[in-house]
Amino acid sequence: MKYITPIACAALAMGLITVASDGQAKDKSLTVNAVKAAAAPTLDGMANDAVWAAAPKTDLKFVKGGNFGGKGETTGTIQAAYAGDMVYFLMQYKDATLNYQRAPYQKQADGSWKKLKDPNDKGGDNNVYYEDKAAFIWDIDESIFGFAKRGCQMNCHSGEPGKPYGNKYTEDESEMGDIWHVKSVRSGPLGYVDDQYLDHMRYDPKTAKGAGRHSDPKTSGGYKNIGLKNGMPEFMDKSGKPANKGGTYWLKAENAVPFDDSKFMTGDEVASIKIQKPVGDRGDIMLGLNWKDGVWTVEVARKMVTGSKHDVQFDDLSKTYGFGVAAFDNAQVRHAFEEKPLMLKFK
C-alpha cells in the first residue's frame, strides 16, 4: 500500500485521490480566522457583504489537478465568519472556463441519442464532459491520525486496483472525515452542498465502489441519472429548450416531463441528470455559487452544531478545526488541491 504525497488535502469526489508527487510533504499549515459577524452574508455568490470585507483572507494555491488550462493549478482565497448558530465560508478561485456540460445526451444525425463521453475515461475519470466542482474535507473530532500535519494524505491510497485514480478511506474504524462537495450542476442550482463523510471502508467493485466515501443519510430528494427509454431520454425539461440552446444541463425534478423527441434537432443536447434537494442530513449545508470573469465564488453556510455523527461539530470556539480544500476544472476526480492543511480558528 502506498500513501499519496504530498498532502492530497481534499480528495473528495468519487475516487478523488491525488497522484503521487516528488519529494516529501512539509509539516506546515495555513490558518483561517473566522470573525464574528454582526449580520449573516447573503448566499448569492457575489461576496459583497460587509462581513467579507472584514474577514481576513487566507491565500490558497491549488496544484496537481486536471485541466486548468493544461497546467493543473490555480490560485484563490478563503475566508470564514460566524453569527448566531451559523458558520460561513467564502472561497474564491480562478478558473478560466465555465463547465456545465456534464455528460449530456446529444441527438445524432440518424435520430438516435448518445451520451457524450470522455474517450479516455477508463471508469470514473471524466475530464471532458463534466462539471466544475469544489470541496472541503474536515477531520471529525481530530480522529484522523496525522491530519493536522499532513492533511488527508493519511486517507489517500494509490497503487490499488480498480480505480484509475486510487481510493480514499481512513485507516482505522475510529477515524472519520466530513466531506462538503460543491457540484455546479448537481447541487449548485438548488443552493446546497452535497454533504458526505469518509470512513475506513475499503474498495470493493461490487459492494463499495466509493471505498470510504459515502453520502450522508437523507429521507428524500437527491440527484439521479436519466436513462434511455425507447431509445431516447426518459425525461426532459418542460420548457423544451436544448441545454446548448438556452436550456440547462440539469433537470429539476419539478420541471421534468415525458420526453418529446419532436422538439429536438440534430446536435441538440439535453440533461442526463435529474436533481432535487435532499431532505435530511445530506442537504443541511447551504450554498451560494457564481462564476464570473474567470473566477468561481463559493459561499457556504451551515449550523455550527448539527448533532449528526457524520458531521464536524463546531461546538467549542476555543478549538482549532483542521480541513482541506480542492477545486475541480471540468474533472470528475482530478482535482487541484491546496497542499497544506488548513486550520480554522474562531476569533
Short mmCIF file of C-alpha atoms in Angstrom, two decimals, residues 30-222:
data_model
loop_
_atom_site.label_atom_id
_atom_site.label_comp_id
_atom_site.label_asym_id
_atom_site.label_seq_id
_atom_site.Cartn_x
_atom_site.Cartn_y
_atom_site.Cartn_z
CA LEU A 30 -2.45 27.61 6.91
CA THR A 31 -4.60 29.46 9.45
CA VAL A 32 -8.13 30.57 8.56
CA ASN A 33 -9.51 33.03 11.13
CA ALA A 34 -13.31 33.13 11.44
CA VAL A 35 -14.55 36.55 12.54
CA LYS A 36 -17.76 37.21 14.46
CA ALA A 37 -20.24 38.91 12.15
CA ALA A 38 -22.98 41.37 13.07
CA ALA A 39 -25.12 40.06 10.23
CA ALA A 40 -25.12 36.93 8.12
CA PRO A 41 -23.95 37.20 4.50
CA THR A 42 -26.39 36.67 1.66
CA LEU A 43 -25.60 33.40 -0.10
CA ASP A 44 -25.70 34.68 -3.66
CA GLY A 45 -22.15 34.07 -4.85
CA MET A 46 -21.48 37.81 -5.04
CA ALA A 47 -19.19 38.21 -1.98
CA ASN A 48 -20.19 41.85 -1.49
CA ASP A 49 -21.37 41.58 2.11
CA ALA A 50 -19.83 43.64 4.92
CA VAL A 51 -18.65 40.52 6.70
CA TRP A 52 -16.42 39.52 3.78
CA ALA A 53 -14.87 42.98 3.70
CA ALA A 54 -13.91 42.49 7.37
CA ALA A 55 -12.84 38.84 7.37
CA PRO A 56 -9.13 38.20 6.70
CA LYS A 57 -8.21 36.28 3.57
CA THR A 58 -6.02 33.21 3.51
CA ASP A 59 -4.24 32.66 0.21
CA LEU A 60 -4.60 29.29 -1.50
CA LYS A 61 -2.54 27.61 -4.18
CA PHE A 62 -4.18 24.61 -5.81
CA VAL A 63 -1.83 22.16 -7.53
CA LYS A 64 -1.61 18.75 -9.25
CA GLY A 65 -5.09 18.78 -10.79
CA GLY A 66 -6.53 18.17 -14.21
CA ASN A 67 -7.31 20.81 -16.83
CA PHE A 68 -6.94 24.42 -15.61
CA GLY A 69 -5.53 25.39 -18.97
CA GLY A 70 -3.31 22.34 -19.12
CA LYS A 71 -1.34 23.45 -16.06
CA GLY A 72 -3.44 21.68 -13.44
CA GLU A 73 -3.10 24.51 -10.96
CA THR A 74 -4.75 27.75 -9.89
CA THR A 75 -4.87 30.24 -7.02
CA GLY A 76 -7.57 31.51 -4.70
CA THR A 77 -8.50 32.70 -1.23
CA ILE A 78 -10.69 31.55 1.64
CA GLN A 79 -12.43 33.48 4.43
CA ALA A 80 -14.64 32.49 7.36
CA ALA A 81 -17.16 34.08 9.71
CA TYR A 82 -19.81 33.12 12.23
CA ALA A 83 -23.03 34.65 13.52
CA GLY A 84 -25.55 33.17 15.92
CA ASP A 85 -25.56 29.41 15.46
CA MET A 86 -24.18 29.53 11.90
CA VAL A 87 -20.70 29.37 10.36
CA TYR A 88 -19.94 30.80 6.91
CA PHE A 89 -17.16 30.34 4.37
CA LEU A 90 -16.22 32.23 1.23
CA MET A 91 -13.82 30.58 -1.19
CA GLN A 92 -12.85 32.17 -4.49
CA TYR A 93 -10.51 30.74 -7.10
CA LYS A 94 -9.53 31.33 -10.71
CA ASP A 95 -10.99 29.12 -13.43
CA ALA A 96 -10.92 30.50 -16.96
CA THR A 97 -13.71 28.24 -18.22
CA LEU A 98 -17.27 27.68 -17.02
CA ASN A 99 -18.18 24.00 -17.36
CA TYR A 100 -21.75 22.73 -17.03
CA GLN A 101 -21.72 20.20 -19.89
CA ARG A 102 -21.90 17.14 -17.65
CA ALA A 103 -22.29 14.00 -19.82
CA PRO A 104 -25.37 15.24 -21.73
CA TYR A 105 -27.36 13.31 -24.29
CA GLN A 106 -26.87 14.56 -27.85
CA LYS A 107 -29.19 13.89 -30.78
CA GLN A 108 -27.38 12.21 -33.67
CA ALA A 109 -27.90 12.65 -37.42
CA ASP A 110 -29.76 9.33 -37.60
CA GLY A 111 -32.19 10.44 -34.89
CA SER A 112 -30.67 8.37 -32.10
CA TRP A 113 -29.49 9.79 -28.77
CA LYS A 114 -25.95 9.34 -27.48
CA LYS A 115 -24.41 10.32 -24.15
CA LEU A 116 -21.25 12.39 -24.67
CA LYS A 117 -18.24 10.75 -23.04
CA ASP A 118 -14.55 11.39 -22.49
CA PRO A 119 -12.88 8.91 -24.88
CA ASN A 120 -10.01 8.46 -22.42
CA ASP A 121 -12.23 7.74 -19.43
CA LYS A 122 -11.41 4.25 -18.15
CA GLY A 123 -14.00 4.44 -15.39
CA GLY A 124 -14.99 7.34 -13.13
CA ASP A 125 -12.37 9.64 -14.65
CA ASN A 126 -14.24 12.02 -16.99
CA ASN A 127 -12.20 15.15 -17.83
CA VAL A 128 -14.04 16.38 -20.94
CA TYR A 129 -17.81 16.32 -20.37
CA TYR A 130 -18.20 17.09 -16.71
CA GLU A 131 -18.90 19.92 -14.25
CA ASP A 132 -16.84 22.36 -12.22
CA LYS A 133 -16.71 21.47 -8.53
CA ALA A 134 -15.07 22.41 -5.25
CA ALA A 135 -14.70 20.53 -2.00
CA PHE A 136 -13.85 20.71 1.70
CA ILE A 137 -12.85 17.83 3.99
CA TRP A 138 -12.91 18.11 7.79
CA ASP A 139 -11.18 15.99 10.42
CA ILE A 140 -14.09 14.99 12.70
CA ASP A 141 -13.14 15.21 16.39
CA GLU A 142 -9.44 15.16 15.46
CA SER A 143 -9.93 11.45 14.87
CA ILE A 144 -7.79 11.09 11.73
CA PHE A 145 -4.24 10.32 12.74
CA GLY A 146 -1.73 12.80 11.28
CA PHE A 147 -4.33 15.06 9.64
CA ALA A 148 -3.18 18.20 11.46
CA LYS A 149 0.28 17.83 9.93
CA ARG A 150 -0.34 16.04 6.65
CA GLY A 151 -3.99 16.63 5.83
CA CYS A 152 -5.84 13.89 4.04
CA GLN A 153 -2.63 12.38 2.74
CA MET A 154 -3.37 9.98 5.58
CA ASN A 155 -6.51 8.82 3.76
CA CYS A 156 -5.39 8.76 0.13
CA HIS A 157 -4.20 5.45 -1.28
CA SER A 158 -2.59 4.93 -4.66
CA GLY A 159 -1.48 1.77 -6.39
CA GLU A 160 -4.72 -0.06 -5.74
CA PRO A 161 -6.58 -1.98 -8.47
CA GLY A 162 -9.97 -0.99 -9.79
CA LYS A 163 -9.59 2.79 -9.91
CA PRO A 164 -7.53 4.92 -12.31
CA TYR A 165 -7.08 7.49 -9.53
CA GLY A 166 -6.78 5.35 -6.40
CA ASN A 167 -9.04 5.08 -3.35
CA LYS A 168 -9.88 7.13 -0.29
CA TYR A 169 -10.57 5.82 3.20
CA THR A 170 -9.39 6.19 6.77
CA GLU A 171 -7.04 3.60 8.25
CA ASP A 172 -8.97 2.85 11.40
CA GLU A 173 -12.64 2.38 12.29
CA SER A 174 -12.39 5.21 14.83
CA GLU A 175 -11.33 7.76 12.17
CA MET A 176 -13.90 9.79 10.25
CA GLY A 177 -13.94 12.82 7.95
CA ASP A 178 -16.72 15.21 6.91
CA ILE A 179 -16.84 15.98 3.17
CA TRP A 180 -18.58 19.06 1.72
CA HIS A 181 -18.87 18.64 -2.04
CA VAL A 182 -19.87 21.64 -4.16
CA LYS A 183 -21.22 20.48 -7.54
CA SER A 184 -22.07 23.19 -10.05
CA VAL A 185 -24.60 21.03 -11.94
CA ARG A 186 -25.95 18.56 -9.38
CA SER A 187 -26.23 20.75 -6.26
CA GLY A 188 -25.43 24.36 -7.15
CA PRO A 189 -28.73 25.17 -8.94
CA LEU A 190 -30.63 24.11 -5.80
CA GLY A 191 -28.46 26.05 -3.33
CA TYR A 192 -26.98 23.24 -1.30
CA VAL A 193 -23.67 21.43 -0.79
CA ASP A 194 -23.66 17.65 -1.15
CA ASP A 195 -22.83 16.51 2.38
CA GLN A 196 -20.77 13.32 2.59
CA TYR A 197 -18.46 11.52 5.00
CA LEU A 198 -15.34 9.37 4.98
CA ASP A 199 -14.77 6.17 6.95
CA HIS A 200 -12.47 3.12 6.94
CA MET A 201 -14.32 1.04 4.30
CA ARG A 202 -12.05 -0.46 1.63
CA TYR A 203 -12.82 -0.57 -2.08
CA ASP A 204 -14.88 -3.46 -3.41
CA PRO A 205 -16.08 -3.48 -7.04
CA LYS A 206 -19.48 -4.86 -6.04
CA THR A 207 -20.24 -3.57 -2.55
CA ALA A 208 -18.07 -0.46 -2.05
CA LYS A 209 -17.17 1.25 -5.34
CA GLY A 210 -16.64 4.52 -3.47
CA ALA A 211 -14.40 2.86 -0.85
CA GLY A 212 -14.59 5.02 2.30
CA ARG A 213 -16.57 7.86 0.74
CA HIS A 214 -20.31 7.87 1.45
CA SER A 215 -23.27 10.24 1.20
CA ASP A 216 -24.88 11.45 4.41
CA PRO A 217 -28.36 9.97 5.01
CA LYS A 218 -31.47 11.55 3.52
CA THR A 219 -35.19 10.85 3.62
CA SER A 220 -35.91 12.02 0.07
CA GLY A 221 -34.51 14.04 -2.83
CA GLY A 222 -31.04 13.97 -4.32
#
